[in-house]
Amino acid sequence: MRDIRSDFPVLSRKVNGKDLIYLDSGATSQKPLQVIEAVAHFYREANANVHRGLYSLSVEATELYEDARRAVAGLIGADPQEVIFTRGTTESLNLLAYSLGEARVGRGDEILATVMEHHANLVPWQELARRKGARLIAAGITPEGELDLDDLKRKLSPRTKIVAVTHVSNVLGTVNPIPEIAELAHRVGAVLVVDAAQSVPHMPVRVGELGCDFLAFSGHKMLGPTGIGVLWGRRELLEEMPPFLTGGEMIREVWIDRATWNDLPYKFEAGTPPIAQAVGLKAAVDYLRELGLEEICRHEGGLVARALEGLLSRDYVEIYGPRDPSKRSGLIAFNLKGIHPHDVATLLDEEGIAIRAGHHCAQPLHRELGISASCRVSFYLYNTEDEVDAFLMALDRVWGVLGR
Amino acid sequence: MSPYEDLIIDHWRNPRNKGTLPDPDADVTEANVPCGDVVRLQLKVRDGVVEDVRFDGRGCAISMASASLLTEMIKGRGLEELESMKPEEVVEALGGVIKPRLNCALLPYRALRKALDALRGEGSGANPPRRS
């Protein structure tokens, strides 16, 4: 991969007097100049509201906003009309829990999730189940940290209306077999919702190949700005669903006591959308596609294999998730025996190394693993093998200070 | 300031007054739920003075070191004096604590406040005050 680090200004800064080593892209990615400039350029040159101005500036802003939709649709192999801009994965999933839940879920029905879900793909379904008198159940994991497909099969039934599964676990790094799950879900007449927050930024994802019905992801984890996310859905399902948020932009005709809805995708985009963020997201998509998602995936695969080997060779480290690097995406959760992850993160921060420590918004999974928290390193296209080595050596120093 | 002064490392490696008391006058548990840190604090009181103290629990080095240090700070001191003890005293004794970790450092202090409440007969988690 070409030298891209100079595209990311923040990577050249110092933290606590040391070169920043950013290993928390799973939480949010850094932004290349191309994205930063696209957002700044929009505000400098083209800022106006979209879909309503009759003047040239608004027409231009609208075109930029819709260009972004087409870029995102192109990235995941979708029809732009089926691409809805939201505030992020969390909002995309809440939209579904309300609108799809309203259309599809009733008393006694079941929603099937997994124990490895991020709270964003769990709590909205809990609330839906509570509102509707439905039941939320979860498929388990194998001792290897992979989804237990047999358990998932056992828990599917004609009562299952929605299956909600993450594409890539944000803790285990496990890549779930979505096409297979889609077939199983569809066999019982359920709709498959996929949380792709940790996959779309890191690997080629085509909705046609996945076979799912909905796909949710965030802009900020894929080099784009915060405040924008995506919900892709099958047209016939989106048509059937009532709107989530109501107000301006999403309506066609309004009377004092009633209103009719706009066409897709606008029916689900109430209020002024994140316009500058969409422009930034397009620049991010262009950047990723220019490098190639296959190439990015290969690069991260090399880093994760190196890190995994280093971690597994240290007997004071315990790792979670598959030990085979070919079964995981570019992140690893681990613990140092007897040491709280917060201590590890604070000591690494002293050396300029940024990692995540905590429950990573996946408390049920941590409970399943029998731990209260973990450390997590997550890699992206700008990380290097030298950074992986520096991290591993710093870990030895942390163990030297606090290990006992 | 390093977040892990020698004092913190020392208390983390060699915790003071760790364990349980057979017949405590106050026995409280306080937790930082999101991080899973738990501190149990037991006090033995005679004539309004902390005669003995033990802590137990699990958590990060800062919370555990802070608990260990706190037991040393309160042993032999009067309850009235402890009532007016400020959280800053603990932070200072630790040699300072970086902001994101203040919550860890003050977990044992919160346990102490709970114990004092219990000894006054307020709150829960303690044996009822005994008459002597």
Tab-separated table of C-alpha atoms in Angstrom, chain B residues 3-128:
chain	number	residue	atom	x	y	z
B	3	PRO	CA	-0.258	8.176	36.965
B	4	TYR	CA	1.561	5.403	38.804
B	5	GLU	CA	3.777	6.973	41.457
B	6	ASP	CA	5.973	4.549	43.392
B	7	LEU	CA	3.566	4.903	46.299
B	8	ILE	CA	0.691	3.534	44.197
B	9	ILE	CA	2.786	0.666	42.876
B	10	ASP	CA	3.915	-0.130	46.429
B	11	HIS	CA	0.362	-0.234	47.824
B	12	TRP	CA	-0.795	-2.235	44.787
B	13	ARG	CA	1.941	-4.833	45.256
B	14	ASN	CA	1.832	-4.846	49.068
B	15	PRO	CA	-1.686	-3.935	50.160
B	16	ARG	CA	-2.028	-2.895	53.813
B	17	ASN	CA	-4.908	-4.040	56.011
B	18	LYS	CA	-6.269	-6.356	53.359
B	19	GLY	CA	-8.719	-9.026	54.475
B	20	THR	CA	-11.774	-9.159	56.720
B	21	LEU	CA	-12.570	-8.444	60.375
B	22	PRO	CA	-14.401	-11.054	62.458
B	23	ASP	CA	-16.815	-8.643	64.109
B	24	PRO	CA	-16.914	-5.258	62.348
B	25	ASP	CA	-19.120	-2.341	63.421
B	26	ALA	CA	-19.448	-1.204	59.818
B	27	ASP	CA	-19.234	-3.438	56.760
B	28	VAL	CA	-19.921	-1.730	53.445
B	29	THR	CA	-19.322	-2.407	49.777
B	30	GLU	CA	-18.995	0.207	47.076
B	31	ALA	CA	-18.555	-0.416	43.345
B	32	ASN	CA	-17.751	1.352	40.116
B	33	VAL	CA	-20.170	-0.728	38.084
B	34	PRO	CA	-18.944	0.173	34.582
B	35	CYS	CA	-15.365	-0.869	35.336
B	36	GLY	CA	-16.175	-3.722	37.694
B	37	ASP	CA	-14.152	-2.291	40.597
B	38	VAL	CA	-15.429	-3.333	44.018
B	39	VAL	CA	-14.213	-2.288	47.455
B	40	ARG	CA	-15.423	-3.760	50.724
B	41	LEU	CA	-14.504	-1.737	53.786
B	42	GLN	CA	-14.870	-2.885	57.375
B	43	LEU	CA	-14.384	-0.735	60.468
B	44	LYS	CA	-14.040	-1.643	64.115
B	45	VAL	CA	-14.875	1.353	66.277
B	46	ARG	CA	-14.164	1.957	69.978
B	47	ASP	CA	-14.974	5.181	71.826
B	48	GLY	CA	-15.584	6.988	68.586
B	49	VAL	CA	-12.217	6.029	67.192
B	50	VAL	CA	-11.414	3.657	64.306
B	51	GLU	CA	-9.659	0.916	66.171
B	52	ASP	CA	-9.167	-1.445	63.268
B	53	VAL	CA	-9.932	-1.524	59.567
B	54	ARG	CA	-9.770	-3.958	56.673
B	55	PHE	CA	-10.458	-3.704	52.985
B	56	ASP	CA	-11.050	-6.292	50.348
B	57	GLY	CA	-12.038	-6.155	46.699
B	58	ARG	CA	-10.854	-6.215	43.157
B	59	GLY	CA	-10.147	-3.587	40.586
B	60	CYS	CA	-7.498	-1.437	39.039
B	61	ALA	CA	-4.187	-0.582	40.680
B	62	ILE	CA	-5.344	2.939	41.489
B	63	SER	CA	-8.535	1.909	43.298
B	64	MET	CA	-6.799	-0.898	45.187
B	65	ALA	CA	-3.806	1.263	46.149
B	66	SER	CA	-6.173	4.013	47.208
B	67	ALA	CA	-8.096	1.572	49.418
B	68	SER	CA	-4.906	0.321	51.002
B	69	LEU	CA	-3.675	3.847	51.625
B	70	LEU	CA	-7.036	4.947	52.997
B	71	THR	CA	-6.998	2.206	55.628
B	72	GLU	CA	-3.681	3.596	56.882
B	73	MET	CA	-5.054	7.131	56.835
B	74	ILE	CA	-8.129	6.373	58.934
B	75	LYS	CA	-6.822	3.876	61.457
B	76	GLY	CA	-6.640	5.509	64.856
B	77	ARG	CA	-8.608	8.573	63.806
B	78	GLY	CA	-11.879	9.732	65.361
B	79	LEU	CA	-15.164	9.373	63.499
B	80	GLU	CA	-15.917	13.076	63.904
B	81	GLU	CA	-12.630	13.976	62.301
B	82	LEU	CA	-13.293	11.538	59.460
B	83	GLU	CA	-16.703	13.105	58.853
B	84	SER	CA	-14.958	16.270	57.721
B	85	MET	CA	-12.314	14.487	55.654
B	86	LYS	CA	-12.307	15.784	52.082
B	87	PRO	CA	-11.762	13.640	48.966
B	88	GLU	CA	-8.818	15.910	48.095
B	89	GLU	CA	-6.956	14.491	51.090
B	90	VAL	CA	-6.967	11.042	49.501
B	91	VAL	CA	-5.945	12.359	46.087
B	92	GLU	CA	-3.082	14.326	47.634
B	93	ALA	CA	-1.909	11.366	49.675
B	94	LEU	CA	-1.775	9.330	46.466
B	95	GLY	CA	0.514	11.960	44.971
B	96	GLY	CA	-2.144	13.221	42.579
B	97	VAL	CA	-4.378	11.342	40.173
B	98	ILE	CA	-5.026	12.040	36.494
B	99	LYS	CA	-8.549	13.199	35.797
B	100	PRO	CA	-9.887	10.166	33.893
B	101	ARG	CA	-8.922	8.005	36.872
B	102	LEU	CA	-10.316	10.156	39.712
B	103	ASN	CA	-13.349	7.907	39.973
B	104	CYS	CA	-11.072	4.920	40.594
B	105	ALA	CA	-9.065	6.791	43.220
B	106	LEU	CA	-12.159	7.914	45.112
B	107	LEU	CA	-14.018	4.600	45.176
B	108	PRO	CA	-12.594	3.675	48.620
B	109	TYR	CA	-13.358	7.184	49.900
B	110	ARG	CA	-16.987	6.698	48.839
B	111	ALA	CA	-16.975	3.415	50.748
B	112	LEU	CA	-15.736	5.297	53.816
B	113	ARG	CA	-18.570	7.849	53.525
B	114	LYS	CA	-21.005	4.953	53.308
B	115	ALA	CA	-19.480	3.366	56.400
B	116	LEU	CA	-19.745	6.635	58.335
B	117	ASP	CA	-23.404	6.972	57.282
B	118	ALA	CA	-24.008	3.419	58.451
B	119	LEU	CA	-22.364	4.060	61.802
B	120	ARG	CA	-24.657	7.054	62.298
B	121	GLY	CA	-27.531	4.687	61.604
B	122	GLU	CA	-28.272	6.094	58.147
B	123	GLY	CA	-28.127	4.133	54.938
B	124	SER	CA	-27.716	0.407	54.601
B	125	GLY	CA	-25.024	-2.196	54.378
B	126	ALA	CA	-23.811	-2.093	57.958
B	127	ASN	CA	-24.462	-4.045	61.083
B	128	PRO	CA	-26.718	-2.054	63.367
